[in-house]
Amino acid sequence: MTSWLRKYCNTILRYVLFITVLLLSSTGSSPDNRCTSSLISTCEECLSLGPECAWCFQETFLDGAHSSQRCDSVANLMKKGCEVEFIDNPKVRVDVNATLSSSQVAPRDITISLRPGSQASFVVEVQQLERYPVDLYYLVDVSASMQDILDRLKTVGVALSHSMKEHSRDFRVGFGSFVDKPTSPYIDVHPSKIVNPCSDYDVQCRPAHGFIHVLPVTENMTEFTRVIQQQRISGNMDTPEGGFDAMLQAAVCQKDIGWRPEAKHLLLVMTDQPSHLSLDSKLAGIVVPHDGSCHLEGSTYSQSTNMEHPTIGQLAEKLLENSIYSIFAVDQVQYKWYEDLVDLLPGTFLGKLLPKASNLKDLVVQAYKKLLSDVEVEIGVENSQINRFWVNVTTLCPNGSTLTGTAKCSDVQPKQTVFFNITIGMTECPNRVEEGAGEEVLVTVQPVGFNESVTVHVRQACGCACRESKRCHDDPNPPPCADSAESQAADTELDLTDSCRENRGGPLCSDRGTCTCGKCLCDRSSLGTIYGKFCERDDFSCPYAGGVSCAGHGQCVSGVCLCQPGWTGESCMCPVSTETCLSGDGLICSGHGKCVCGRCVCDSPQHSGSLCDKCPTCFSSCQSQWSCIDCHLSNGFGQGNTEQCNRSCTPLVGYVDDITELMGGTWRNCLYPSGDHCHYRFQMGLASDRPQLHISRHRECLYSQQYFMTFLSVFILTVVLGLVILAGIRTLLRSRRWPQLAKPSEKSEDNSKDLSYAPRSNEKTITYRRDRLPEHPVEMHVHIPKMPLSEVWQ
Ligand SMILES: *[C@@H]1O[C@H](CO)[C@@H](O)[C@H](O)[C@H]1NC(C)=O
Ligand SMILES: *[C@@H]1O[C@H](CO)[C@@H](O)[C@H](O)[C@H]1NC(C)=O
Ligand SMILES: *[C@@H]1O[C@H](CO)[C@@H](O)[C@H](O)[C@H]1NC(C)=O
Ligand SMILES: *[C@@H]1O[C@H](CO)[C@@H](O)[C@H](O)[C@H]1NC(C)=O
Ligand SMILES: *[C@@H]1O[C@H](CO)[C@@H](O)[C@H](O)[C@H]1NC(C)=O
Ligand SMILES: *[C@@H]1O[C@H](CO)[C@@H](O)[C@H](O)[C@H]1NC(C)=O
Ligand SMILES: *[C@@H]1O[C@H](CO)[C@@H](O)[C@H](O)[C@H]1NC(C)=O
């Protein structure tokens, strides 16, 4: 690389670095405050910036400053001098209407007030009761292939009714049938086939129909059996049937079907084919979307050939609204098709119907148990508003687990309660032109399959209260002069400009604004805000502390901080009171320092910490605690007034009977000398900054050298005396025993080889040699003490 190229690269690199630093600093220096944007000029715009933003509509607030200054957090506005009653700041609220009560779902009615960007949470409790009345509606596909099942239903129906009586306190059944939309291409429209679709097979069938409601829900099983017996099959051309059309009618025609409001509603759909979806209707030239209403004429669905099949979403909504659990009992072949459907329809159970519906009874009982043990809520927001709101659910199941983002618990037993913590947030206010702006939005929390729901009224706090009194002061344009009549003379104008000068002859609006109609409109500055009647105030030309002009505790007037009460110093950063320097013991800086500008300055370098309360070296030597021990001893082990001991040594003193064990680690074992050769043991805890002392109540003394010498001499004297006496006794005994010793004893024979019998000065050793046995010569020592001359030889 040539040097030229290197230089070039270096330059580029430097520029890149420079730009990066610039970018970083520009993002870093921008204050973390959404509310202060210079683009804001009205109260509504301000409130929409975020839930923490508020608007000050005080007339004299920051005279002359741009109106964007009126938008800030409440704390900042108050700091800038706005009084509380002039702050527009709608609150997020949750109000529960407790007048409506229910044993299953609580609460039933909630009102929340939201601002753009804010959210509110509330908890809904849902409890399944023990035994419900149950309404079961058989919705049976009567296309030709279902003949077997229809036959079987005649007997199974009664058996099922018996089994369900165990689980329900009042069981009722109803019946309806469906085939398909009776129009081409779904059915053969040849005149003879319309009347009898099975004419080719010499079988008498009934005409195809979208949905016929046959038997309203009843407890008369005789009636049910009679009706089933009358059912005949029908026929159509294509494979899918019009099941969804029929389901929707069965759900919404509450009165005709006879659904009881207090009962659990089971809609049992029996079919061996998939269902048509909404757009399939186009094949028959049907383009009117389903309106989701009941269209029974007599007992027949009248709009079958006029309206499209319902969408799955529409069907789900209607099933939920009418608290209907659906049970699909379908042929094995179609099981897969319905499996995908179950997740889309709330409160749905899918079961395989064995040939001839042999398992129908068990299937329904199993479905009922499963559906009731699932407790789930669906939350509905009005469609037109849905993109301005978001909803989040956290579920607390009876088994103790908390599920976030899921609104369903399984395996819930009767009488157990499930808690749903629901958070609703509003992202933005409705468009002004949009109708219904500012009105309530309804949100429903519908527990699946329950006859009760929660209504949430969401109030949108998008307007400003100051607007009503036309006092928001958010007009970004300077008002025209109050008396703009041309008759105003030039001298009045002079007067007007005079009112823009702080001092007579001083600069107009402090040279930082323009004088309009006798009022200063201050310049905008990239450095900060200029305001004040004469534009003499700002928030940047004074000393900074903590990154804020005048430490946020004062106003900057003509470059000098005017501190709020309680603050002092050039940049208003020093509190007047010494409260911040008080340590726990009520002393200023723990008695080891002075309070300077709200902070402790410690007297000696030994002490440290924000309250001069730390002194690692103060307590490291045993001797440092002697005065404290002394104090406690003189007070009689805490029985006296320990308060009298110096405060710095009172804390954490404990008395113990004895200190024998060496406590290692952070404890030091110490002695406190007390009188001659006596001491107290104590232990010093080194772990904390303050001394921690265990003082032994037991005084220990050592004997002095003098005592020791006396003791030693007495000891030696005693020993010597004892020895002398012993020797005397021994001598006496020996002299008595002499005759015995003269005779050789057996004992002495044993000791024959004992070398300890070294001759002593006053002994004479005679060795005998007795040849008693030739092979064992025996040697024998006899000690004969030399007789004193005075003794008479016996
Ligand atoms: C509570 O609900 C009842 C019934 O809907 C209604 O009459 C009443 O005004 C509501 N109370 C409140 C405080 O909203
Ligand atoms: C049940 O229905 C049958 C005929 O369908 C009728 O004769 C009988 O009276 C009904 N029973 C009751 C209790 O209504
Ligand atoms: C809902 O069902 C329960 C239990 O069967 C019943 O007590 C309550 O009255 C019903 N509520 C309504 C509004 O029908
Ligand atoms: C819902 O809550 C979960 C868990 O608290 C969170 O991760 C998720 O972002 C939230 N969704 C919304 C839209 O706030
Ligand atoms: C509790 O129930 C929920 C759903 O009902 C399930 O996901 C979770 O695993 C269960 N937790 C325990 C500890 O059984
Ligand atoms: C509900 O959820 C919100 C947001 O996740 C949380 O702040 C609040 O504490 C929760 N309330 C309860 C009672 O758990
Ligand atoms: C108590 O403290 C004072 C001053 O702080 C000192 O003069 C005195 O000697 C101390 N007394 C004891 C027993 O430590």
PDB file of N, CA and C in Angstrom, residues 527-583:
ATOM      1  N   LEU A 527     -30.623  25.729  22.090  1.00  0.00           N
ATOM      2  CA  LEU A 527     -30.002  25.375  23.366  1.00  0.00           C
ATOM      3  C   LEU A 527     -31.043  24.998  24.412  1.00  0.00           C
ATOM      4  N   GLY A 528     -32.252  25.534  24.272  1.00  0.00           N
ATOM      5  CA  GLY A 528     -33.272  25.239  25.262  1.00  0.00           C
ATOM      6  C   GLY A 528     -34.426  26.204  25.103  1.00  0.00           C
ATOM      7  N   THR A 529     -35.124  26.461  26.187  1.00  0.00           N
ATOM      8  CA  THR A 529     -36.310  27.303  26.124  1.00  0.00           C
ATOM      9  C   THR A 529     -36.006  28.693  26.669  1.00  0.00           C
ATOM     10  N   ILE A 530     -36.430  29.699  25.959  1.00  0.00           N
ATOM     11  CA  ILE A 530     -36.359  31.060  26.467  1.00  0.00           C
ATOM     12  C   ILE A 530     -37.778  31.464  26.809  1.00  0.00           C
ATOM     13  N   TYR A 531     -37.979  32.020  27.984  1.00  0.00           N
ATOM     14  CA  TYR A 531     -39.332  32.406  28.351  1.00  0.00           C
ATOM     15  C   TYR A 531     -39.261  33.580  29.328  1.00  0.00           C
ATOM     16  N   GLY A 532     -40.413  33.897  29.863  1.00  0.00           N
ATOM     17  CA  GLY A 532     -40.482  35.017  30.804  1.00  0.00           C
ATOM     18  C   GLY A 532     -41.122  36.224  30.138  1.00  0.00           C
ATOM     19  N   LYS A 533     -41.612  37.090  30.973  1.00  0.00           N
ATOM     20  CA  LYS A 533     -42.311  38.267  30.468  1.00  0.00           C
ATOM     21  C   LYS A 533     -41.401  39.071  29.552  1.00  0.00           C
ATOM     22  N   PHE A 534     -40.123  39.128  29.902  1.00  0.00           N
ATOM     23  CA  PHE A 534     -39.162  39.889  29.079  1.00  0.00           C
ATOM     24  C   PHE A 534     -38.158  38.951  28.421  1.00  0.00           C
ATOM     25  N   CYS A 535     -38.529  37.689  28.298  1.00  0.00           N
ATOM     26  CA  CYS A 535     -37.632  36.663  27.755  1.00  0.00           C
ATOM     27  C   CYS A 535     -36.311  36.637  28.517  1.00  0.00           C
ATOM     28  N   GLU A 536     -36.413  36.959  29.823  1.00  0.00           N
ATOM     29  CA  GLU A 536     -35.187  37.026  30.619  1.00  0.00           C
ATOM     30  C   GLU A 536     -34.834  35.665  31.213  1.00  0.00           C
ATOM     31  N   ARG A 537     -35.765  34.727  31.095  1.00  0.00           N
ATOM     32  CA  ARG A 537     -35.530  33.416  31.713  1.00  0.00           C
ATOM     33  C   ARG A 537     -35.219  32.384  30.634  1.00  0.00           C
ATOM     34  N   ASP A 538     -34.490  31.362  31.040  1.00  0.00           N
ATOM     35  CA  ASP A 538     -34.256  30.252  30.118  1.00  0.00           C
ATOM     36  C   ASP A 538     -33.863  29.032  30.939  1.00  0.00           C
ATOM     37  N   ASP A 539     -33.569  27.980  30.247  1.00  0.00           N
ATOM     38  CA  ASP A 539     -33.179  26.785  30.996  1.00  0.00           C
ATOM     39  C   ASP A 539     -31.824  26.265  30.551  1.00  0.00           C
ATOM     40  N   PHE A 540     -30.956  27.191  30.115  1.00  0.00           N
ATOM     41  CA  PHE A 540     -29.646  26.682  29.675  1.00  0.00           C
ATOM     42  C   PHE A 540     -28.472  27.569  30.049  1.00  0.00           C
ATOM     43  N   SER A 541     -28.682  28.837  30.402  1.00  0.00           N
ATOM     44  CA  SER A 541     -27.519  29.709  30.569  1.00  0.00           C
ATOM     45  C   SER A 541     -27.004  29.749  32.009  1.00  0.00           C
ATOM     46  N   CYS A 542     -27.588  28.966  32.884  1.00  0.00           N
ATOM     47  CA  CYS A 542     -27.152  28.963  34.278  1.00  0.00           C
ATOM     48  C   CYS A 542     -26.284  27.742  34.548  1.00  0.00           C
ATOM     49  N   PRO A 543     -25.606  27.746  35.714  1.00  0.00           N
ATOM     50  CA  PRO A 543     -24.792  26.568  36.037  1.00  0.00           C
ATOM     51  C   PRO A 543     -25.650  25.305  36.074  1.00  0.00           C
ATOM     52  N   TYR A 544     -25.072  24.245  35.578  1.00  0.00           N
ATOM     53  CA  TYR A 544     -25.778  22.972  35.555  1.00  0.00           C
ATOM     54  C   TYR A 544     -25.350  22.127  36.744  1.00  0.00           C
ATOM     55  N   ALA A 545     -26.215  21.308  37.213  1.00  0.00           N
ATOM     56  CA  ALA A 545     -25.835  20.279  38.186  1.00  0.00           C
ATOM     57  C   ALA A 545     -26.681  19.060  37.886  1.00  0.00           C
ATOM     58  N   GLY A 546     -26.032  17.934  37.842  1.00  0.00           N
ATOM     59  CA  GLY A 546     -26.752  16.699  37.511  1.00  0.00           C
ATOM     60  C   GLY A 546     -27.364  16.759  36.127  1.00  0.00           C
ATOM     61  N   GLY A 547     -26.749  17.502  35.222  1.00  0.00           N
ATOM     62  CA  GLY A 547     -27.233  17.554  33.853  1.00  0.00           C
ATOM     63  C   GLY A 547     -28.416  18.483  33.659  1.00  0.00           C
ATOM     64  N   VAL A 548     -28.834  19.181  34.723  1.00  0.00           N
ATOM     65  CA  VAL A 548     -29.997  20.053  34.612  1.00  0.00           C
ATOM     66  C   VAL A 548     -29.600  21.457  35.037  1.00  0.00           C
ATOM     67  N   SER A 549     -30.136  22.407  34.344  1.00  0.00           N
ATOM     68  CA  SER A 549     -29.881  23.794  34.698  1.00  0.00           C
ATOM     69  C   SER A 549     -30.397  24.058  36.109  1.00  0.00           C
ATOM     70  N   CYS A 550     -29.607  24.711  36.923  1.00  0.00           N
ATOM     71  CA  CYS A 550     -29.949  25.015  38.316  1.00  0.00           C
ATOM     72  C   CYS A 550     -30.389  23.755  39.068  1.00  0.00           C
ATOM     73  N   ALA A 551     -29.796  22.626  38.717  1.00  0.00           N
ATOM     74  CA  ALA A 551     -30.062  21.337  39.362  1.00  0.00           C
ATOM     75  C   ALA A 551     -31.548  20.992  39.394  1.00  0.00           C
ATOM     76  N   GLY A 552     -32.343  21.698  38.609  1.00  0.00           N
ATOM     77  CA  GLY A 552     -33.774  21.443  38.625  1.00  0.00           C
ATOM     78  C   GLY A 552     -34.448  21.997  39.869  1.00  0.00           C
ATOM     79  N   HIS A 553     -33.710  22.780  40.664  1.00  0.00           N
ATOM     80  CA  HIS A 553     -34.295  23.306  41.903  1.00  0.00           C
ATOM     81  C   HIS A 553     -34.388  24.820  41.875  1.00  0.00           C
ATOM     82  N   GLY A 554     -34.391  25.365  40.683  1.00  0.00           N
ATOM     83  CA  GLY A 554     -34.480  26.814  40.649  1.00  0.00           C
ATOM     84  C   GLY A 554     -34.743  27.290  39.245  1.00  0.00           C
ATOM     85  N   GLN A 555     -34.919  28.558  39.097  1.00  0.00           N
ATOM     86  CA  GLN A 555     -35.167  29.128  37.776  1.00  0.00           C
ATOM     87  C   GLN A 555     -33.980  29.964  37.370  1.00  0.00           C
ATOM     88  N   CYS A 556     -33.739  29.925  36.097  1.00  0.00           N
ATOM     89  CA  CYS A 556     -32.598  30.646  35.573  1.00  0.00           C
ATOM     90  C   CYS A 556     -33.071  31.997  35.053  1.00  0.00           C
ATOM     91  N   VAL A 557     -32.738  33.032  35.760  1.00  0.00           N
ATOM     92  CA  VAL A 557     -33.164  34.375  35.371  1.00  0.00           C
ATOM     93  C   VAL A 557     -31.917  35.194  35.063  1.00  0.00           C
ATOM     94  N   SER A 558     -31.815  35.617  33.858  1.00  0.00           N
ATOM     95  CA  SER A 558     -30.673  36.400  33.411  1.00  0.00           C
ATOM     96  C   SER A 558     -29.351  35.730  33.789  1.00  0.00           C
ATOM     97  N   GLY A 559     -29.286  34.468  33.640  1.00  0.00           N
ATOM     98  CA  GLY A 559     -28.035  33.754  33.847  1.00  0.00           C
ATOM     99  C   GLY A 559     -27.718  33.443  35.298  1.00  0.00           C
ATOM    100  N   VAL A 560     -28.646  33.737  36.212  1.00  0.00           N
ATOM    101  CA  VAL A 560     -28.398  33.455  37.628  1.00  0.00           C
ATOM    102  C   VAL A 560     -29.512  32.544  38.146  1.00  0.00           C
ATOM    103  N   CYS A 561     -29.114  31.544  38.931  1.00  0.00           N
ATOM    104  CA  CYS A 561     -30.127  30.628  39.461  1.00  0.00           C
ATOM    105  C   CYS A 561     -30.880  31.282  40.611  1.00  0.00           C
ATOM    106  N   LEU A 562     -32.180  31.289  40.514  1.00  0.00           N
ATOM    107  CA  LEU A 562     -33.002  31.700  41.656  1.00  0.00           C
ATOM    108  C   LEU A 562     -33.539  30.411  42.261  1.00  0.00           C
ATOM    109  N   CYS A 563     -32.991  30.076  43.434  1.00  0.00           N
ATOM    110  CA  CYS A 563     -33.299  28.750  43.971  1.00  0.00           C
ATOM    111  C   CYS A 563     -34.673  28.722  44.620  1.00  0.00           C
ATOM    112  N   GLN A 564     -35.279  27.513  44.572  1.00  0.00           N
ATOM    113  CA  GLN A 564     -36.533  27.298  45.277  1.00  0.00           C
ATOM    114  C   GLN A 564     -36.228  27.252  46.774  1.00  0.00           C
ATOM    115  N   PRO A 565     -37.259  27.496  47.598  1.00  0.00           N
ATOM    116  CA  PRO A 565     -37.012  27.406  49.039  1.00  0.00           C
ATOM    117  C   PRO A 565     -36.441  26.034  49.375  1.00  0.00           C
ATOM    118  N   GLY A 566     -35.514  26.017  50.295  1.00  0.00           N
ATOM    119  CA  GLY A 566     -34.922  24.744  50.703  1.00  0.00           C
ATOM    120  C   GLY A 566     -33.665  24.394  49.932  1.00  0.00           C
ATOM    121  N   TRP A 567     -33.308  25.206  48.934  1.00  0.00           N
ATOM    122  CA  TRP A 567     -32.117  24.911  48.157  1.00  0.00           C
ATOM    123  C   TRP A 567     -31.208  26.133  48.117  1.00  0.00           C
ATOM    124  N   THR A 568     -29.951  25.880  47.987  1.00  0.00           N
ATOM    125  CA  THR A 568     -29.006  26.982  47.974  1.00  0.00           C
ATOM    126  C   THR A 568     -27.809  26.602  47.107  1.00  0.00           C
ATOM    127  N   GLY A 569     -26.893  27.524  46.973  1.00  0.00           N
ATOM    128  CA  GLY A 569     -25.708  27.280  46.155  1.00  0.00           C
ATOM    129  C   GLY A 569     -25.854  27.920  44.790  1.00  0.00           C
ATOM    130  N   GLU A 570     -24.747  28.028  44.106  1.00  0.00           N
ATOM    131  CA  GLU A 570     -24.741  28.711  42.824  1.00  0.00           C
ATOM    132  C   GLU A 570     -25.658  28.015  41.818  1.00  0.00           C
ATOM    133  N   SER A 571     -25.665  26.669  41.880  1.00  0.00           N
ATOM    134  CA  SER A 571     -26.518  25.941  40.953  1.00  0.00           C
ATOM    135  C   SER A 571     -27.697  25.287  41.672  1.00  0.00           C
ATOM    136  N   CYS A 572     -28.032  25.824  42.848  1.00  0.00           N
ATOM    137  CA  CYS A 572     -29.179  25.339  43.634  1.00  0.00           C
ATOM    138  C   CYS A 572     -29.098  23.852  43.925  1.00  0.00           C
ATOM    139  N   MET A 573     -27.902  23.323  44.006  1.00  0.00           N
ATOM    140  CA  MET A 573     -27.833  21.874  44.217  1.00  0.00           C
ATOM    141  C   MET A 573     -27.663  21.511  45.688  1.00  0.00           C
ATOM    142  N   CYS A 574     -27.499  22.533  46.564  1.00  0.00           N
ATOM    143  CA  CYS A 574     -27.288  22.203  47.972  1.00  0.00           C
ATOM    144  C   CYS A 574     -28.579  22.369  48.760  1.00  0.00           C
ATOM    145  N   PRO A 575     -29.007  21.330  49.451  1.00  0.00           N
ATOM    146  CA  PRO A 575     -30.167  21.508  50.304  1.00  0.00           C
ATOM    147  C   PRO A 575     -29.798  22.365  51.502  1.00  0.00           C
ATOM    148  N   VAL A 576     -30.753  23.141  51.974  1.00  0.00           N
ATOM    149  CA  VAL A 576     -30.481  23.999  53.129  1.00  0.00           C
ATOM    150  C   VAL A 576     -30.407  23.146  54.391  1.00  0.00           C
ATOM    151  N   SER A 577     -31.240  22.148  54.476  1.00  0.00           N
ATOM    152  CA  SER A 577     -31.265  21.357  55.713  1.00  0.00           C
ATOM    153  C   SER A 577     -30.135  20.336  55.690  1.00  0.00           C
ATOM    154  N   THR A 578     -29.757  19.883  56.880  1.00  0.00           N
ATOM    155  CA  THR A 578     -28.674  18.899  56.990  1.00  0.00           C
ATOM    156  C   THR A 578     -29.259  17.500  57.134  1.00  0.00           C
ATOM    157  N   GLU A 579     -30.518  17.362  56.811  1.00  0.00           N
ATOM    158  CA  GLU A 579     -31.204  16.079  56.999  1.00  0.00           C
ATOM    159  C   GLU A 579     -30.489  14.930  56.291  1.00  0.00           C
ATOM    160  N   THR A 580     -29.950  15.231  55.118  1.00  0.00           N
ATOM    161  CA  THR A 580     -29.312  14.159  54.355  1.00  0.00           C
ATOM    162  C   THR A 580     -28.032  13.686  55.018  1.00  0.00           C
ATOM    163  N   CYS A 581     -27.517  14.477  55.992  1.00  0.00           N
ATOM    164  CA  CYS A 581     -26.256  14.085  56.634  1.00  0.00           C
ATOM    165  C   CYS A 581     -26.492  13.340  57.935  1.00  0.00           C
ATOM    166  N   LEU A 582     -27.761  13.222  58.345  1.00  0.00           N
ATOM    167  CA  LEU A 582     -28.034  12.581  59.635  1.00  0.00           C
ATOM    168  C   LEU A 582     -27.832  11.079  59.514  1.00  0.00           C
ATOM    169  N   SER A 583     -27.038  10.554  60.408  1.00  0.00           N
ATOM    170  CA  SER A 583     -26.863   9.103  60.417  1.00  0.00           C
ATOM    171  C   SER A 583     -27.882   8.493  61.366  1.00  0.00           C
TER     172      SER A 583
END
